[in-house]
Coordinates of C-alpha atoms and ligand atoms in Angstrom, one line a residue:
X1 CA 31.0 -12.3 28.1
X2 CA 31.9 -8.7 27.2
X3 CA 33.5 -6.6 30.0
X4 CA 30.8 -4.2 29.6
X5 CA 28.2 -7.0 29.8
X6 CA 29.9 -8.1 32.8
X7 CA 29.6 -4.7 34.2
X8 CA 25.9 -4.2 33.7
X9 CA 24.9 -6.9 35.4
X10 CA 27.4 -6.5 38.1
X11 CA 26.1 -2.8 38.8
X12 CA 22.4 -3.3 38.4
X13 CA 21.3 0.2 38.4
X14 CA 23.8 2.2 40.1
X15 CA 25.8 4.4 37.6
X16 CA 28.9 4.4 39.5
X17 CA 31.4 5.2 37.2
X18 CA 31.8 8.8 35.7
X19 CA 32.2 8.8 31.9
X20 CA 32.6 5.9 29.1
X21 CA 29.9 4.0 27.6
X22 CA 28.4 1.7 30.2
X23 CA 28.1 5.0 32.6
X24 CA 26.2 6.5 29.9
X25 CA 23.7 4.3 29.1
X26 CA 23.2 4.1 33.1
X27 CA 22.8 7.2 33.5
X28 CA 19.7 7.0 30.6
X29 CA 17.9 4.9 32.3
X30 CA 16.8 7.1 35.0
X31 CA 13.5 7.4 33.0
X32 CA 13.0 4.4 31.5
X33 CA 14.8 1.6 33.6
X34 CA 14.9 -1.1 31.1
X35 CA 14.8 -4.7 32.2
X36 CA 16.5 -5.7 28.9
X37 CA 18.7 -3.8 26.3
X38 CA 20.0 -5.0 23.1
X39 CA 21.5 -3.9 20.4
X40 CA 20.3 -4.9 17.0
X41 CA 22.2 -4.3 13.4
X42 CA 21.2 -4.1 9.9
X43 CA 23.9 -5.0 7.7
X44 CA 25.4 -7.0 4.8
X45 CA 26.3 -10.7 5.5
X46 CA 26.1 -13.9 4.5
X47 CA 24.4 -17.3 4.5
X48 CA 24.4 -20.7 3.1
X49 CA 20.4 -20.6 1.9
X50 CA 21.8 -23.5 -0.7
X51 CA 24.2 -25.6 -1.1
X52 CA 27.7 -24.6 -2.3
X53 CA 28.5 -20.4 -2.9
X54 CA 27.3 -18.3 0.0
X55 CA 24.4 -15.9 -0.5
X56 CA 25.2 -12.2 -0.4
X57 CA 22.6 -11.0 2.1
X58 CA 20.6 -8.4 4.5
X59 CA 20.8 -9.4 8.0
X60 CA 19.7 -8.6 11.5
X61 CA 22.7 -8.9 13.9
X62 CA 22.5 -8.4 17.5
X63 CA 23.8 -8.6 21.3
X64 CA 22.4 -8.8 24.7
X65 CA 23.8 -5.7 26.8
X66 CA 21.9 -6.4 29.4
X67 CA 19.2 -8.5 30.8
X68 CA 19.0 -12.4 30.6
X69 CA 21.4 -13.7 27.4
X70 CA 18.9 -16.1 26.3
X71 CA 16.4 -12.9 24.9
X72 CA 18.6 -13.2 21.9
X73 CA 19.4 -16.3 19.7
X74 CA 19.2 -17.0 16.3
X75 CA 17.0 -19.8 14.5
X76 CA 18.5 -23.4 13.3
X77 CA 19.1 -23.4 9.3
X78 CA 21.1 -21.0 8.1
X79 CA 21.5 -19.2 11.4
X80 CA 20.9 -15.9 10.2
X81 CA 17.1 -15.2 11.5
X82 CA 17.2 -13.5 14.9
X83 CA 14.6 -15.0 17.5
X84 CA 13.8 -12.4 20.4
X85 CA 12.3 -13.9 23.3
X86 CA 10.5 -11.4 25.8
X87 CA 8.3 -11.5 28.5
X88 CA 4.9 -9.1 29.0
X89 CA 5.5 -6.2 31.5
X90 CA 9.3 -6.3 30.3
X91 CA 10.9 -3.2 29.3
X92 CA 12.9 -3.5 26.5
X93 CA 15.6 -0.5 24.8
X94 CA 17.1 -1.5 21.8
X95 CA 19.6 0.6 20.4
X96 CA 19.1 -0.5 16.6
X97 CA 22.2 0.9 14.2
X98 CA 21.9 0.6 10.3
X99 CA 24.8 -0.6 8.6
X100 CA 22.8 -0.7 5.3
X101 CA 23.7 1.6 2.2
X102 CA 20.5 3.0 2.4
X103 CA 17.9 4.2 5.3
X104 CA 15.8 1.6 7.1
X105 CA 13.9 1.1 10.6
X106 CA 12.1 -1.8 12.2
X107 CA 8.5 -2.4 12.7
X108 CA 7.3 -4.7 15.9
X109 CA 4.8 -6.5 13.9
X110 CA 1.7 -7.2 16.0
X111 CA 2.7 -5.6 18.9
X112 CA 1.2 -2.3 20.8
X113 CA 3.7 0.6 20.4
X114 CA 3.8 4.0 21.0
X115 CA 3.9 5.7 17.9
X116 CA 7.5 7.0 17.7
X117 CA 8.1 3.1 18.6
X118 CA 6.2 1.5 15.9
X119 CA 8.8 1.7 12.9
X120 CA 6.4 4.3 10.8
X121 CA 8.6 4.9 7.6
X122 CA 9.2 9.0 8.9
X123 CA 11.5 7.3 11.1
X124 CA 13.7 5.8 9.1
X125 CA 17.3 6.6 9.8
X126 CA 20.3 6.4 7.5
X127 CA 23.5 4.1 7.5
X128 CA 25.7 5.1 10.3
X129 CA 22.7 5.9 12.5
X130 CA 20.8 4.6 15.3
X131 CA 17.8 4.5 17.1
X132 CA 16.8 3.8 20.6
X133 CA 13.6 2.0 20.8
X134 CA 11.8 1.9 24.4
X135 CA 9.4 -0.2 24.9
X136 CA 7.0 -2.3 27.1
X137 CA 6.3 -5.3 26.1
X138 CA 2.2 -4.9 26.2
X139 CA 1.0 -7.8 24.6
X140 CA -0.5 -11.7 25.1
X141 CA 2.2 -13.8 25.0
X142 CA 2.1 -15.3 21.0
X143 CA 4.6 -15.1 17.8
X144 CA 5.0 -11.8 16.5
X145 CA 8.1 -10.6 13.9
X146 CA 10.0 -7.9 13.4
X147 CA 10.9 -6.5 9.6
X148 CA 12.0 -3.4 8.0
X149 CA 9.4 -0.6 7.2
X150 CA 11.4 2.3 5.0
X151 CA 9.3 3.8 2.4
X152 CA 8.8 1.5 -0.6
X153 CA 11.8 -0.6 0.3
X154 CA 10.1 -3.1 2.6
X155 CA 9.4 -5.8 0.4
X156 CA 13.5 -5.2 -1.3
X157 CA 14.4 -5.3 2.2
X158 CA 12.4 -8.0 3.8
X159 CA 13.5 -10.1 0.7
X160 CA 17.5 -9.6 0.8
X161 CA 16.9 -11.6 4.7
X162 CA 16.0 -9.1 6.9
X163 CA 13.3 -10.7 9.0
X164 CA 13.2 -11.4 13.0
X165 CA 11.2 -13.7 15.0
X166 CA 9.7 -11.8 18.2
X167 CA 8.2 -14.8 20.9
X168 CA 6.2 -13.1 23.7
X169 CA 5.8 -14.9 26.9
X170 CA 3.5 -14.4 29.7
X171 CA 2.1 -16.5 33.1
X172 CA -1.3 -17.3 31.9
X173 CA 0.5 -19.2 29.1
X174 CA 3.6 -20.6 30.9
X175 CA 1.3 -22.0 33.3
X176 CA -0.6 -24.6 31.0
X177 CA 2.7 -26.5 30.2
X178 CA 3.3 -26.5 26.9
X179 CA 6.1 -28.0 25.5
X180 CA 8.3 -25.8 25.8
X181 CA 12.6 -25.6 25.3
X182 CA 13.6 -28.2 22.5
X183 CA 10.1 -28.5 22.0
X184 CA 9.1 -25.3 21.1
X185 CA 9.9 -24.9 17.2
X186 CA 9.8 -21.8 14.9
X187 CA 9.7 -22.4 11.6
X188 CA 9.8 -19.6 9.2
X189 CA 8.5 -20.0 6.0
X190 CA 9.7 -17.9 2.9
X191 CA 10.1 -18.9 -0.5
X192 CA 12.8 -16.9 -2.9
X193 CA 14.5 -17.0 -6.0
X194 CA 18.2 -17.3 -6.9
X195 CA 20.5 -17.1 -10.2
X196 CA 22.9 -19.7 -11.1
X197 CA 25.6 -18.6 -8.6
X198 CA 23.0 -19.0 -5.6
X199 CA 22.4 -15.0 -5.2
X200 CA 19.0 -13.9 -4.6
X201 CA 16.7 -12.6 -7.6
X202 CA 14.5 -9.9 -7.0
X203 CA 11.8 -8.2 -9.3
X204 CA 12.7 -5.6 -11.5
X205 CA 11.2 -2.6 -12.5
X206 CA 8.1 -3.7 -14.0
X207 CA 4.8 -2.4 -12.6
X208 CA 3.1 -5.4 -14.0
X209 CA 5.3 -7.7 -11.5
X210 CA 5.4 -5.5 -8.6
X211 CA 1.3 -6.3 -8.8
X212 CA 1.5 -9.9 -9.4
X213 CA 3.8 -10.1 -6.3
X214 CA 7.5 -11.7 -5.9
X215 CA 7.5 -15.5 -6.1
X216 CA 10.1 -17.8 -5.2
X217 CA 10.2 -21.2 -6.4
X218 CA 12.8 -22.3 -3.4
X219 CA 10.9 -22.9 -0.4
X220 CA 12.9 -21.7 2.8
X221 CA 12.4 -22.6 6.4
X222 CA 14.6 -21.2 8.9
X223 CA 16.5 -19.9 5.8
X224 CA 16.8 -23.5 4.7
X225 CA 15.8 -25.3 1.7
X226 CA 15.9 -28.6 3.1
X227 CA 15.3 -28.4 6.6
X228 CA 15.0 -31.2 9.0
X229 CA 15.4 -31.4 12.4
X230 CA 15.6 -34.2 15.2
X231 CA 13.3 -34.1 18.0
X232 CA 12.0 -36.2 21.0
X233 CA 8.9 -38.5 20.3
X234 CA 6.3 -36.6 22.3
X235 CA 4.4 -33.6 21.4
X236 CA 5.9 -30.6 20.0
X237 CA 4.6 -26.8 19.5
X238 CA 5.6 -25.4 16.3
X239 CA 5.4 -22.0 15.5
X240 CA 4.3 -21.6 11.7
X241 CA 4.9 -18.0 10.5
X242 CA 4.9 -17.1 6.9
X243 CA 7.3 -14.8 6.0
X244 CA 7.3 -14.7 2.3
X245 CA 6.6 -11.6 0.4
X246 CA 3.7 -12.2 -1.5
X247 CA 3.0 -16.0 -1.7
X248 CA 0.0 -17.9 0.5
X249 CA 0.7 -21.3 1.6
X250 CA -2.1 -23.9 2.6
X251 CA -0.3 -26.2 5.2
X252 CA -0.8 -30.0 6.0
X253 CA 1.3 -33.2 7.6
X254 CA 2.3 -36.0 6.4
X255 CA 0.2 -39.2 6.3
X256 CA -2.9 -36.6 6.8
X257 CA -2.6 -36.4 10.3
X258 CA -4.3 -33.2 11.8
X259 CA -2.9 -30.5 13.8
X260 CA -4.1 -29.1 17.2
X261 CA -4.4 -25.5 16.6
X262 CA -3.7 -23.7 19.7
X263 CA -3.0 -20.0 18.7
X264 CA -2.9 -17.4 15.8
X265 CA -1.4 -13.7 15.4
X266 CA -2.6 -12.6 18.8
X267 CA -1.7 -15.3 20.9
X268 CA -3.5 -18.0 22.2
X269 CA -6.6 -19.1 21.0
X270 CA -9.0 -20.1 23.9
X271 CA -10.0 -23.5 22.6
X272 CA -7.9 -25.7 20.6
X273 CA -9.0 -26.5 17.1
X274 CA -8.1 -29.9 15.2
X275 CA -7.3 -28.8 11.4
X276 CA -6.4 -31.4 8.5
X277 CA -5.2 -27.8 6.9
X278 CA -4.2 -24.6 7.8
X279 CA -3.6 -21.0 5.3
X280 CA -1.1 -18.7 6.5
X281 CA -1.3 -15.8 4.2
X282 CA 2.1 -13.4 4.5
X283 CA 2.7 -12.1 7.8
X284 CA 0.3 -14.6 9.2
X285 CA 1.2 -17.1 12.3
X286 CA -0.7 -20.3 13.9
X287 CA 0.6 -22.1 16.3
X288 CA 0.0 -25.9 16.3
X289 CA 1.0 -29.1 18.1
X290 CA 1.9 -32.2 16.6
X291 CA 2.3 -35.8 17.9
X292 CA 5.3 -37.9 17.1
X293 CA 4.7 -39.7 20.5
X294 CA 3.7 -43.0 18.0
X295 CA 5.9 -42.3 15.7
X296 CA 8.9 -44.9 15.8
X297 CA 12.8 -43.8 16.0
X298 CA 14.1 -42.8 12.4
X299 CA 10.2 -42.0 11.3
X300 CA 9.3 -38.7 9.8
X301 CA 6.6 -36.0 10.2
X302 CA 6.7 -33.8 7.0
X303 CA 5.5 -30.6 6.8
X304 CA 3.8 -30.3 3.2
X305 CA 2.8 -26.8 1.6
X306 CA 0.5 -25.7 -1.1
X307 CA 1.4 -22.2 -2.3
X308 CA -0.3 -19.5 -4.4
X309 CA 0.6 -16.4 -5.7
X310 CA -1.8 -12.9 -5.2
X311 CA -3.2 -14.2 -8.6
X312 CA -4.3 -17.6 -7.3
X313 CA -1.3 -19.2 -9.6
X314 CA -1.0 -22.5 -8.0
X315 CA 3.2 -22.4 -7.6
X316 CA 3.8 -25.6 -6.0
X317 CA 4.1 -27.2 -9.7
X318 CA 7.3 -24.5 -10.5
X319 CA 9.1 -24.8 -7.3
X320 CA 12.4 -26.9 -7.9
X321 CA 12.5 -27.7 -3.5
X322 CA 11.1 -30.7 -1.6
X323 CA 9.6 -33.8 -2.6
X324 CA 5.9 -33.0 -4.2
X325 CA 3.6 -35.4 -1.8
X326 CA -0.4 -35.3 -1.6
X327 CA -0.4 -32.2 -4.0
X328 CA 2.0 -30.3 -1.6
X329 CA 5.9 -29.8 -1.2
X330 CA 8.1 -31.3 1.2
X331 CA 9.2 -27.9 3.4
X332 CA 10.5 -29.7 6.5
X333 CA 10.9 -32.4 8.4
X334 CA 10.8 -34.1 12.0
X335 CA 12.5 -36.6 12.7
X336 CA 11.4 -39.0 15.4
X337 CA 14.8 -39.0 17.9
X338 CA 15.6 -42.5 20.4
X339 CA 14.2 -40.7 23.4
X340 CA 10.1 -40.7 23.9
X341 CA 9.2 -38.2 26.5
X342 CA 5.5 -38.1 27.9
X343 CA 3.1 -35.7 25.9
X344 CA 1.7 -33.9 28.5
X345 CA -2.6 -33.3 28.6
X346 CA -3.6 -30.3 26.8
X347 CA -6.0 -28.3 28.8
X348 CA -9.3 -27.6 27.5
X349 CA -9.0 -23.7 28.1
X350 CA -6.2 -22.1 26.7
X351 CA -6.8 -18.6 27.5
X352 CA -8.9 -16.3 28.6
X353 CA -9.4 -13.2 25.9
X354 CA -9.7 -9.7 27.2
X355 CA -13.5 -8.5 27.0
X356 CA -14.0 -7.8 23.1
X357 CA -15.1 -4.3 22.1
X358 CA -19.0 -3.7 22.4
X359 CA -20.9 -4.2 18.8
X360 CA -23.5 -2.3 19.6
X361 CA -21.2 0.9 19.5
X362 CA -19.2 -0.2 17.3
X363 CA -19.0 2.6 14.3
X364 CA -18.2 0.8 10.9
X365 CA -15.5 2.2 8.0
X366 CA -15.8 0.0 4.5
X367 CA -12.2 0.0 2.9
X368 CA -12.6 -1.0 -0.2
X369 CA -9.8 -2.7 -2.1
X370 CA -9.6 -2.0 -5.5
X371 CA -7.4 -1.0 -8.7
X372 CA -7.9 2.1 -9.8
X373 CA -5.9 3.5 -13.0
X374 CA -3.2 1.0 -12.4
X375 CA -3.1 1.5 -9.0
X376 CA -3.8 -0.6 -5.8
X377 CA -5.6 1.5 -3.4
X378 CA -7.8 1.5 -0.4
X379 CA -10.6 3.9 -0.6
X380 CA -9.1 4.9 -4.0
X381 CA -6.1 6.4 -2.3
X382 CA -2.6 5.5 -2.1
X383 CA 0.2 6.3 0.2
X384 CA 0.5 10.1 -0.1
X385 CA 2.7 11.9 2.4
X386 CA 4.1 10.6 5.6
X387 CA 1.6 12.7 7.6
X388 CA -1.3 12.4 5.1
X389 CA -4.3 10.7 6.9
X390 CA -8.1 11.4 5.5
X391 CA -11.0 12.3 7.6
X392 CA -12.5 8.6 7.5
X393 CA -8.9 7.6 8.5
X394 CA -9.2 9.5 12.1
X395 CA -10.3 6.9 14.8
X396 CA -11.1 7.4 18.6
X397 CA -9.3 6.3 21.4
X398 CA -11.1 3.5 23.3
X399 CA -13.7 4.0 21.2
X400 CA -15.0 0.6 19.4
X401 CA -14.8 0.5 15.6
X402 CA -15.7 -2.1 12.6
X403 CA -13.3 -1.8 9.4
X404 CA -15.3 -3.7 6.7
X405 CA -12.0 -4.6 4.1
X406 CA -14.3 -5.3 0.7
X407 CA -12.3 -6.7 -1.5
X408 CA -14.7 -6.0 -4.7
X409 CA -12.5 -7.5 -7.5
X410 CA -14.5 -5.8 -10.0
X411 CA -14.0 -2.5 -8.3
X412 CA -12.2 -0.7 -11.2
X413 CA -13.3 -2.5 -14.3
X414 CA -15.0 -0.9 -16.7
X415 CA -12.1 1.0 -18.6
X416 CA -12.0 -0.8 -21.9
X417 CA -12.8 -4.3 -20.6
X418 CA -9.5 -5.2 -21.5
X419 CA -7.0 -7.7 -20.0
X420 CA -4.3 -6.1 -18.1
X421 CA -3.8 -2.9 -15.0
X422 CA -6.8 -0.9 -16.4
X423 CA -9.3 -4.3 -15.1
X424 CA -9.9 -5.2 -12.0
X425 CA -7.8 -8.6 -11.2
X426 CA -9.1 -11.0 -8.7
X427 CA -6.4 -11.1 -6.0
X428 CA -5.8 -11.8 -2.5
X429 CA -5.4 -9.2 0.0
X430 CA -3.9 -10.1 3.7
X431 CA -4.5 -7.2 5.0
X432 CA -3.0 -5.7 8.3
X433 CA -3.5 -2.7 10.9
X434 CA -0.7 -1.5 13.2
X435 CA -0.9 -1.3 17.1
X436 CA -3.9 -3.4 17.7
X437 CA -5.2 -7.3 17.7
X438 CA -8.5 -7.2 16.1
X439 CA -11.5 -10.2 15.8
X440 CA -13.1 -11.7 12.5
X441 CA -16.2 -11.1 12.6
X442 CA -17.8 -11.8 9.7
X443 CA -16.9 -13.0 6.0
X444 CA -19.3 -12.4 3.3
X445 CA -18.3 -14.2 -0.4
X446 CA -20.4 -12.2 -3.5
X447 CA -20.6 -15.4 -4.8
X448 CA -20.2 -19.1 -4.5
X449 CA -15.9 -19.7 -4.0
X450 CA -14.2 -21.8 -6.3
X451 CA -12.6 -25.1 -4.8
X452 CA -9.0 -23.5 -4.1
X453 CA -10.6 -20.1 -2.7
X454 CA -13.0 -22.4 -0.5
X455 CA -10.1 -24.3 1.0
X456 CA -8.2 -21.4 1.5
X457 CA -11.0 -19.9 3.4
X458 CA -11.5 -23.0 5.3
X459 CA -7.9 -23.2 6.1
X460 CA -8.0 -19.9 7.9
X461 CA -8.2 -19.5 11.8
X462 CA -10.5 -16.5 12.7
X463 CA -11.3 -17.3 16.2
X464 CA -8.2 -15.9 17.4
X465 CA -6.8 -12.4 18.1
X466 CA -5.4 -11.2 14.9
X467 CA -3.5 -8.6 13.0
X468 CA -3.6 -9.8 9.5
X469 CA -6.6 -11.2 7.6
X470 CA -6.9 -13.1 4.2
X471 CA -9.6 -11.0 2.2
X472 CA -10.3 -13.4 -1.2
X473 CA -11.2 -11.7 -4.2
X474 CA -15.3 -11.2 -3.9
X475 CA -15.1 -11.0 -0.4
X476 CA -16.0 -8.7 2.3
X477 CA -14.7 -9.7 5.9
X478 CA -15.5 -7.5 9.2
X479 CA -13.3 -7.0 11.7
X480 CA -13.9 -5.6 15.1
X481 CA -11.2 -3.8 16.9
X482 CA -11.0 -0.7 19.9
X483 CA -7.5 1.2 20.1
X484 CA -6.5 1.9 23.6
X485 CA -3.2 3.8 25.5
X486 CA -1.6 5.2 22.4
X487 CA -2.5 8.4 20.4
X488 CA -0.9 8.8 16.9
X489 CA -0.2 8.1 13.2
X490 CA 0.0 4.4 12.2
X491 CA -0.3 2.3 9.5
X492 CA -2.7 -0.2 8.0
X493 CA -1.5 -1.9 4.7
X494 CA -1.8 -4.7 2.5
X495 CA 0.9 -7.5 3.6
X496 CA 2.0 -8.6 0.0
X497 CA 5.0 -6.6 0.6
X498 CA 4.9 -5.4 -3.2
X499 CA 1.6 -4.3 -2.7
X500 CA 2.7 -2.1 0.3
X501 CA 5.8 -1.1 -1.4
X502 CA 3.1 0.3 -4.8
X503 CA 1.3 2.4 -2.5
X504 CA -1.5 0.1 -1.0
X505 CA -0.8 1.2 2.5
X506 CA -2.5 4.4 4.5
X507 CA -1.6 6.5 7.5
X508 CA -4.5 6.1 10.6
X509 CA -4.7 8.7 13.1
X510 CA -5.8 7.5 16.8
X511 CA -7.1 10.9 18.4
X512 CA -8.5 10.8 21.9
X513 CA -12.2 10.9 21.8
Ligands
C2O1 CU1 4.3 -6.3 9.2 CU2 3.3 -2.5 8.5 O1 3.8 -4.4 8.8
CU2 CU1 2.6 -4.3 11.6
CU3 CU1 -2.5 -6.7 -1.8

């Protein structure tokens, strides 16, 4: 343990020393008084994604300065992806330095900020800068993430491995004994693409591909292309989060043996749900549990993955990774351990969700997805300034509201008929709003889906709180949502990182009513 580690925890909150660092940051918490305080780094590194030559990569990098040590750990695999572990009603300061040779700042995906908090690009700082994040933690306990948000490098970022895990936990959910510990397992999903000498690929400059999206055909969990991992036969909660740029992945076990769905972006859902098959979209997260109670020692429980470009290219047939089994690649695996530990009973009720926003005076927005002279837009607008919000983009404070994201693939069309940017191009959208968990409320097809959008549909899980929703081309999904606590200028954006990056991401404005 550091010296000055030692000393915060010796001191508690009494700044008794004049001068020097630990004095200082002390001294700063007359306002605040944070219950835990990091620091976080971006900077070069590297890991061993593959076998043989190190990649050259972005990392996060980080220390607990205060506050219980376990808050910060990093994830199995390659080691490199932080996991930050807090608990609602915590305060949190992070004092987040950029060792990168450009500016960046990180966004608390899924989380409820305020705005100077919530990583909006206008914040970005420089290398050889910091910033002090403040923060507490106001949300039901669930998986959340943390990721870069400079302007137009996100997905560049997000790609070269800089990507966090951010696990909230609260009472209502520690009380229903989950497995928990060992038996609590992120798994991070994120395909990428490397050269001969094992250093990640990226896309170049070509509009055309920024569109399509990146696609990797290694298939990474934990930062791992072959990832495996022993575990007690009993039941375990894994924490599914894709993190790829751009690609969608449907998700099954092994042997077809279902999953018990227990909780999606915002937490706990408050029923379990038994799935053959799950869709996480980018940015997307499900919680399931799985039973290896009957499994014997030495067996496996493989986790098997279908994935698709924004174009609906099937890209499990091009990925060089994992064993191809039941149409799907081999990501990871369990293996059954010696020790069998009793699978506790899942209660009936999970949670209990806070009383949804009224309907009735619910005032509806369309945002219509669409390409528009080669660009992706919502509303026929693209990012503009860092300040520019549009009068249809101002929203009340506690005040209920509907977005309706249409994604009207033929939106666009018309300019020659041709192939190619000027058409519209039938693509999926996961779209996602800052600083609040909204409901699905309603998906609405144009026309009969095809067999892969079907099952993609009927791999998502709507009944949860969520802050990212699949929207297939042709379709028009509702969602319901009220902003509350927090005034200001955030974000809402298409996920596919490239997307983002192109411009397909607006400023909101939260105004008090
Ligand atoms: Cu994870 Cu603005 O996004
Ligand atoms: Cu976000
Ligand atoms: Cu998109």
């Amino acid at each position: 343990m550091s010296t000055r580690r030692r000393f915060l925890q010796i001191a508690g909150g009494a700044a008794i020393l004049a001068g020097g660092g630990p004095a200082r940051l002390l001294a700063a918490d007359a306002p605040f008084g944070a219950d835990v305080e990091l620091q976080l780094t971006a900077r070069p590194g590297e890991a061993g994604l593959l076998p043989g030559t190190p990649t050259r990569i972005w990392r996060y990098d980080g220390e607990v300065l205060r506050g219980d040590p376990r808050t910060l750990s990093f994830l199995d695999g390659s080691g490199h992806i932080p996991l930050l572990r807090l608990m609602r009603g915590q305060r949190v300061r992070i004092h987040f330095h950029n060792r990168l040779p450009e500016p960046t700042i990180v966004h608390w995906h899924g989380l409820h900020m305020p705005q100077p908090m919530d990583g909006h690009p206008m914040y970005a700082i420089e290398e050889g800068e910091t910033f002090t994040y403040e923060f507490e933690v106001d949300t039901r306990a669930g998986t959340y993430w943390f990721h870069p948000h400079p302007h137009q490098r996100t997905a560049y970022q997000v790609l070269q491995g800089l990507t966090g895990l951010l696990v909230v936990h609260d009472d209502e959910e520690q009380s229903l004994g989950l497995p928990a510990g060992d038996l609590d397992i992120p798994l991070v999903i994120q395909d990428r693409r490397f050269d001969g000498d094992n250093q990640l690929v990226h896309l170049g400059r070509r509009r055309m591909d920024w569109m399509m999206g990146y696609a990797g055909d290694h298939v990474l969990v934990n930062g791992d292309v072959d990832y495996q991992r022993q575990v007690p036969r009993t039941s375990c909660r894994l924490r599914l989060f894709n993190g790829s740029n751009a690609s969608t992945c449907q998700l099954r076990l092994s042997g077809g043996r279902p999953m018990t769905v227990i909780g999606s972006d915002g937490g706990l859902l408050e029923f379990p749900e038994q799935r053959q098959q799950v869709t996480l979209a980018p940015a997307e997260r499900i919680e399931v549990l799985v039973d290896l109670s009957r499994l014997q020692a030495g067996d496996e429980l493989a986790l098997l993955a279908e994935t698709w470009s924004p174009r609906l290219q099937r890209l499990t047939d091009r990925q060089v990774t994992g064993e191809l089994r039941d149409g799907g690649r081999v990501i990871a695996r369990l293996i059954a351990g010696d020790e069998q530990r009793p699978s506790p009973p899942l209660p009936d009720r999970l949670s209990v969700y806070p009383t949804a926003p009224s309907l009735e005076q619910a005032v509806t927005r369309r945002v219509t997805l669409s390409m528009m002279r080669g660009n992706l837009t919502l509303n026929g607008r693209v990012f503009g300034g860092m300040r520019d919000v549009a009068d249809e983009e101002r929203v009340a404070l506690d005040r209920p509201v509907i977005w309706e994201f249409a994604n009207d693939a033929r939106m666009g069309m018309g300019r020659g008929g041709g192939r190619g940017m000027g058409m519209g191009m039938r693509m999926l959208h996961p779209m996602h709003v800052h600083n609040v968990q909204f409901r699905v409320i309603g998906r609405q097809m144009a026309e009969e889906p095809d067999s892969v959008l079907e099952s993609l549909g009927r791999g998502s899980i709507d009944n949860g709180l969520k802050d990212v929703v699949l929207v297939r081309p042709g379709e028009r999904v509702r969602v319901l949502m009220q902003f509350a606590d927090h005034t200001g200028l955030y974000l809402y954006h298409c996920h596919i990182l490239e997307h983002e990056d192109l411009g397909m991401m607006r400023n909101f404005l939260i105004e008090s009513a």
